[in-house]
C-alpha positions as CSV (number, residue, x, y, z in Angstrom):
1,M,0.6,17.4,37.0
2,S,-3.0,16.3,36.0
3,T,-2.3,15.9,32.2
4,S,-6.1,16.6,31.5
5,L,-6.4,19.9,33.5
6,A,-3.0,21.8,33.7
7,G,-3.3,23.2,30.1
8,W,-1.2,25.9,28.5
9,T,0.1,28.5,30.9
10,D,1.0,32.2,30.5
11,E,4.7,31.5,30.7
12,L,4.4,29.1,27.8
13,A,2.4,31.6,25.9
14,R,5.1,34.2,26.1
15,A,7.6,31.8,24.4
16,R,8.4,32.3,20.8
17,L,10.6,29.2,20.2
18,H,8.8,25.8,20.7
19,F,10.9,22.7,20.2
20,V,8.6,19.4,20.0
21,T,10.4,16.2,20.9
22,G,9.3,12.6,21.8
23,K,10.1,8.9,21.6
24,G,9.9,7.6,18.0
25,G,6.2,6.8,16.8
26,T,4.5,8.9,19.5
27,G,3.7,11.4,16.7
28,K,5.9,14.2,17.5
29,T,5.9,15.7,14.0
30,T,2.2,15.6,13.8
31,L,1.8,17.4,17.0
32,A,4.7,19.9,15.9
33,A,2.5,20.6,12.9
34,S,-0.8,21.0,14.9
35,L,0.9,23.2,17.5
36,G,2.1,25.5,14.6
37,L,-1.4,25.8,13.3
38,A,-2.8,26.4,16.8
39,L,-0.2,29.1,17.1
40,A,-1.0,30.9,13.9
41,K,-4.6,31.6,14.9
42,G,-5.7,35.1,15.2
43,G,-3.5,36.3,12.5
44,R,-0.1,35.5,13.6
45,R,2.7,34.2,11.4
46,V,4.4,30.9,12.3
47,L,7.4,29.1,11.0
48,L,7.6,25.3,11.2
49,I,11.0,23.9,11.0
50,E,12.3,20.3,10.3
51,V,15.9,19.3,11.0
52,E,16.1,15.5,10.7
53,G,16.0,15.3,6.8
54,R,13.0,13.1,6.7
55,Q,10.6,15.5,4.9
56,G,8.0,14.5,7.5
57,I,6.3,18.1,7.2
58,A,5.9,17.6,3.4
59,Q,4.4,14.3,3.7
60,L,2.0,15.4,6.5
61,F,0.8,18.4,4.4
62,D,0.7,16.3,1.1
63,T,3.1,18.5,-0.6
64,E,6.2,18.3,-2.7
65,P,9.5,17.9,-0.7
66,L,10.3,21.1,0.9
67,P,13.4,23.1,-0.6
68,Y,15.9,25.1,1.7
69,A,13.4,28.0,1.7
70,E,10.7,29.1,4.0
71,Q,7.4,28.7,2.0
72,R,3.8,28.9,3.2
73,I,2.3,25.6,3.7
74,A,-1.0,26.3,5.1
75,A,-3.5,29.2,5.9
76,V,-5.3,29.4,9.2
77,P,-8.5,30.9,10.3
78,G,-8.5,34.5,11.3
79,G,-5.7,35.4,8.8
80,G,-2.9,33.2,10.2
81,E,-0.2,31.8,8.2
82,L,1.9,28.6,8.6
83,R,5.2,28.7,6.8
84,A,7.6,25.6,6.6
85,L,11.3,25.2,6.2
86,H,13.5,22.2,5.8
87,I,16.9,22.8,6.8
88,D,19.6,21.4,4.9
89,V,22.8,21.1,6.5
90,E,24.9,21.5,3.6
91,A,23.0,24.7,2.6
92,A,23.1,26.0,6.1
93,L,26.9,25.7,6.1
94,L,27.2,27.5,2.8
95,E,25.0,30.3,4.0
96,Y,27.1,30.5,7.1
97,F,30.3,30.9,5.3
98,E,29.0,33.6,3.0
99,M,27.3,35.3,6.1
100,F,30.1,35.3,8.5
101,Y,33.2,35.0,6.3
102,N,32.1,36.3,2.9
103,L,33.2,33.1,1.5
104,G,30.3,32.2,-0.8
105,F,32.5,31.1,-3.8
106,A,34.8,29.4,-1.6
107,G,31.9,27.6,0.0
108,R,30.7,26.3,-3.3
109,T,34.1,24.9,-4.1
110,L,34.2,23.2,-0.8
111,R,30.8,21.4,-1.7
112,R,32.2,20.3,-5.0
113,M,35.3,18.9,-3.0
114,G,33.2,17.1,-0.4
115,A,34.7,19.1,2.1
116,I,31.2,19.8,3.8
117,E,30.6,16.2,4.4
118,F,34.2,15.7,5.8
119,A,33.9,18.6,8.0
120,T,30.6,17.5,9.5
121,T,32.0,14.1,9.9
122,L,35.1,15.2,11.6
123,A,33.1,17.4,13.9
124,P,29.5,15.8,14.4
125,G,28.6,18.7,16.7
126,L,29.1,21.1,13.9
127,R,25.8,19.8,12.2
128,D,23.7,20.7,15.3
129,V,25.4,23.9,15.5
130,L,24.6,24.8,12.0
131,L,20.8,23.9,12.6
132,T,20.4,25.7,16.0
133,G,22.3,28.7,14.5
134,K,19.7,28.8,11.5
135,I,16.8,28.4,13.8
136,K,18.2,31.5,16.1
137,E,18.3,33.5,12.9
138,C,14.6,32.7,12.0
139,V,13.5,33.6,15.5
140,G,15.4,36.8,15.6
141,R,14.8,38.3,12.2
142,T,12.8,41.3,12.0
143,E,11.0,43.3,9.3
144,S,11.7,47.1,8.4
145,D,9.0,48.2,10.8
146,G,10.9,46.4,13.6
147,R,8.4,43.5,14.0
148,H,9.6,40.0,14.2
149,T,8.9,38.3,11.0
150,Y,7.7,35.3,12.8
151,D,5.3,35.5,15.9
152,A,6.6,31.9,16.8
153,V,8.9,29.1,15.5
154,V,8.1,25.6,16.1
155,V,10.8,22.9,15.6
156,D,10.1,19.3,14.9
157,S,13.2,18.2,16.9
158,P,15.3,14.9,17.1
159,P,13.7,12.3,19.5
160,T,13.9,12.6,23.3
161,G,17.0,10.4,23.5
162,R,19.0,13.0,21.5
163,V,17.3,16.2,22.0
164,V,19.4,17.5,24.9
165,K,22.6,16.9,23.0
166,F,21.1,18.6,20.0
167,L,20.2,21.8,22.1
168,D,23.1,22.0,24.3
169,V,25.9,21.3,21.5
170,T,26.5,25.1,21.0
171,K,27.3,25.4,24.6
172,A,30.1,23.0,24.4
173,L,31.5,24.8,21.2
174,T,31.5,28.2,23.1
175,D,34.3,26.4,25.2
176,L,36.2,25.6,22.1
177,A,35.8,28.7,20.1
178,K,37.1,31.5,22.1
179,T,36.8,34.5,19.5
180,G,35.4,35.4,16.2
181,P,32.2,34.9,14.3
182,I,31.8,31.3,15.5
183,R,32.1,32.3,19.2
184,G,29.6,35.3,18.7
185,Q,27.1,32.9,16.9
186,A,27.4,30.4,19.6
187,D,26.8,32.7,22.4
188,G,23.7,33.9,20.8
189,V,22.3,30.4,20.3
190,V,23.2,29.7,24.0
191,R,21.3,32.8,25.3
192,L,18.2,32.1,23.3
193,L,18.1,28.4,24.1
194,H,18.5,28.9,27.9
195,S,16.1,32.0,28.0
196,G,12.4,32.3,28.6
197,E,11.6,32.5,25.1
198,T,12.3,28.9,24.6
199,A,10.2,26.0,25.7
200,V,10.9,22.4,24.9
201,H,7.6,20.2,24.7
202,L,7.5,16.4,25.0
203,V,5.1,14.3,23.3
204,T,4.1,10.8,24.8
205,L,1.6,8.2,24.6
206,L,0.1,6.7,27.8
207,E,2.4,3.7,27.7
208,E,5.2,2.6,29.8
209,M,8.3,3.2,27.5
210,P,7.4,6.6,26.2
211,V,6.4,7.8,29.6
212,R,9.6,6.7,30.9
213,E,11.6,8.4,28.3
214,T,9.6,11.6,28.8
215,V,10.2,11.7,32.7
216,E,14.0,11.0,31.9
217,A,14.1,13.7,29.2
218,V,12.5,16.3,31.7
219,A,15.2,15.5,34.1
220,E,18.0,15.9,31.4
221,L,16.6,19.1,30.4
222,D,16.6,20.4,33.8
223,G,20.1,19.0,34.4
224,A,21.2,21.1,31.2
225,D,19.2,24.2,32.3
226,L,16.8,24.0,29.4
227,R,13.3,24.7,30.0
228,P,10.7,21.9,29.6
229,G,7.3,23.2,28.4
230,A,4.3,21.0,28.3
231,V,3.6,17.3,28.0
232,L,1.5,16.6,24.9
233,V,-0.4,13.3,25.5
234,N,-1.1,11.8,22.1
235,R,-3.9,9.4,21.0
236,V,-5.8,9.4,24.1
237,R,-8.9,7.1,24.1
238,P,-11.8,7.6,26.1
239,P,-12.5,4.9,29.1
240,R,-15.6,2.8,28.2
241,L,-16.1,1.6,31.9
242,P,-17.2,3.5,35.1
243,A,-14.1,4.4,37.2
244,R,-15.4,2.1,40.1
245,S,-15.4,-0.7,37.7
246,V,-12.0,-0.6,36.5
247,T,-10.0,-2.3,39.1
248,A,-12.2,-5.4,39.4
249,A,-12.7,-5.8,35.6
250,A,-8.9,-5.5,35.3
251,D,-8.4,-8.4,37.7
252,G,-10.9,-10.4,35.5
253,R,-13.7,-10.0,38.0
254,V,-16.6,-9.5,35.4
255,D,-19.9,-11.1,36.0
256,A,-20.8,-12.5,32.8
257,S,-24.6,-13.3,34.0
258,R,-25.0,-9.5,34.9
259,V,-23.9,-8.6,31.4
260,R,-26.2,-11.2,29.8
261,A,-29.1,-9.7,31.8
262,G,-28.1,-6.1,30.9
263,L,-28.2,-7.1,27.1
264,A,-31.2,-8.9,27.4
265,S,-33.0,-5.9,28.9
266,A,-31.9,-4.0,25.9
267,G,-33.4,-6.7,23.6
268,L,-30.2,-8.3,22.8
269,N,-29.8,-12.2,23.3
270,L,-26.2,-13.2,22.2
271,P,-24.8,-16.7,22.0
272,D,-22.4,-17.6,24.6
273,S,-19.4,-17.4,22.3
274,T,-20.1,-13.8,21.7
275,L,-20.8,-13.1,25.3
276,D,-17.4,-14.6,26.3
277,A,-15.7,-12.4,23.7
278,L,-17.4,-9.4,25.2
279,V,-16.1,-10.3,28.7
280,E,-12.8,-10.8,27.3
281,E,-12.7,-7.6,25.5
282,T,-14.1,-5.8,28.8
283,V,-11.1,-7.3,30.8
284,E,-8.6,-6.1,28.3
285,H,-10.2,-2.6,28.1
286,A,-10.0,-2.5,31.9
287,V,-6.4,-3.7,31.9
288,R,-5.5,-0.7,29.5
289,V,-7.4,1.8,31.3
290,A,-5.6,0.8,34.6
291,A,-2.2,1.0,32.7
292,E,-2.9,4.5,31.4
293,Q,-3.8,5.7,34.9
294,R,-0.6,4.5,36.3
295,A,1.2,6.3,33.3
296,R,-0.7,9.4,34.2
297,E,0.6,9.3,37.9
298,Q,4.0,8.9,36.5
299,L,3.8,11.7,34.3
300,A,2.7,13.7,37.3
301,E,6.2,13.5,38.8
302,A,7.5,15.8,35.8
303,D,5.1,18.5,37.4
304,L,4.6,20.3,34.0
305,P,1.6,21.6,32.2
306,G,-0.3,18.9,30.1
307,L,-2.7,18.6,27.3
308,E,-4.4,15.7,25.8
309,L,-5.0,15.2,22.1
310,P,-7.7,12.5,20.9
311,D,-6.9,9.2,19.1
312,L,-7.5,9.7,15.5
313,T,-8.8,6.4,14.4
314,D,-9.2,7.6,10.7
315,G,-5.6,8.3,10.5
316,V,-3.8,11.7,9.9
317,D,-4.5,14.0,7.1
318,V,-4.7,17.7,6.7
319,A,-8.1,17.9,8.2
320,A,-6.9,16.0,11.2
321,L,-4.3,18.5,11.8
322,Y,-6.6,21.2,11.9
323,D,-8.8,19.4,14.4
324,L,-5.8,18.6,16.8
325,A,-4.9,22.3,16.3
326,E,-8.3,23.2,17.6
327,A,-7.9,20.5,20.5
328,L,-4.8,22.6,21.5
329,T,-6.5,25.9,21.1
330,E,-9.3,24.7,23.5
331,Q,-6.8,23.9,26.1
332,G,-5.2,27.4,25.9
333,V,-2.7,27.3,23.2
334,R,-2.2,30.7,22.0
């Protein structure tokens, strides 16, 4: 994979459920939101879902904490719309009782007794079953005319170290629940998550640890028969040196006299201390560029489509999310 060239594929364009994962600190919530905006272009309706309870989406869009309800969070050029949903596990369990067992009143009683917390503690996988079950319901919901309520659903997922367990827990539950609504729900979730409608995108930085986790997560997804989508390389900074000069500069071979002569020809006569600092910065920059190139080569082992997002030196606000969405669109996201 050449992460600057592969882009969004026709296969990814056919997916309707997009999970976005990544090592903590890589910007997965930011890119999940930006992907949602990009997919909503052209008059489409997209739902952005949060499952970790951090209210990261509300913070990104500078809104009040999201309730357990789908609400419009952004308009998109061309008539598109981005809605957001913060899935509350307790509310999802109550909804599950009411939907499949007609136990709305009993569910509320269970909540007062603390039984919901007990149940999710006793069976930790139940939490993920509830979350993925709600996601499936959002993906499959249709309007009276038969059209899907959402053209795409984007999920800000757990980090790479936990994402396969999160996505595959329902398959394990299928082996435990042999009949009844739980089995039917589990079967439906398994079919969706292991189908061509679902893609799991991985956010990384061009740094050793995030890249290693990304490559390992791709192998783990493949092993669980879950479909990796694209690698989203975040915070990419442009190189400031010609490619032919990087290796020598990274080894510390920078000719200070040539730098001085070049600056002098431009009318800049700098003191030795400033020149030394410039040379030191050049070496540091070259070391970083060389390391990033090695990271790209390691990512190529994943053999996935790749997209690159620029480093936002002024931080991330709502306007920046739209800028990142535009960068995704330019690389074929649709």
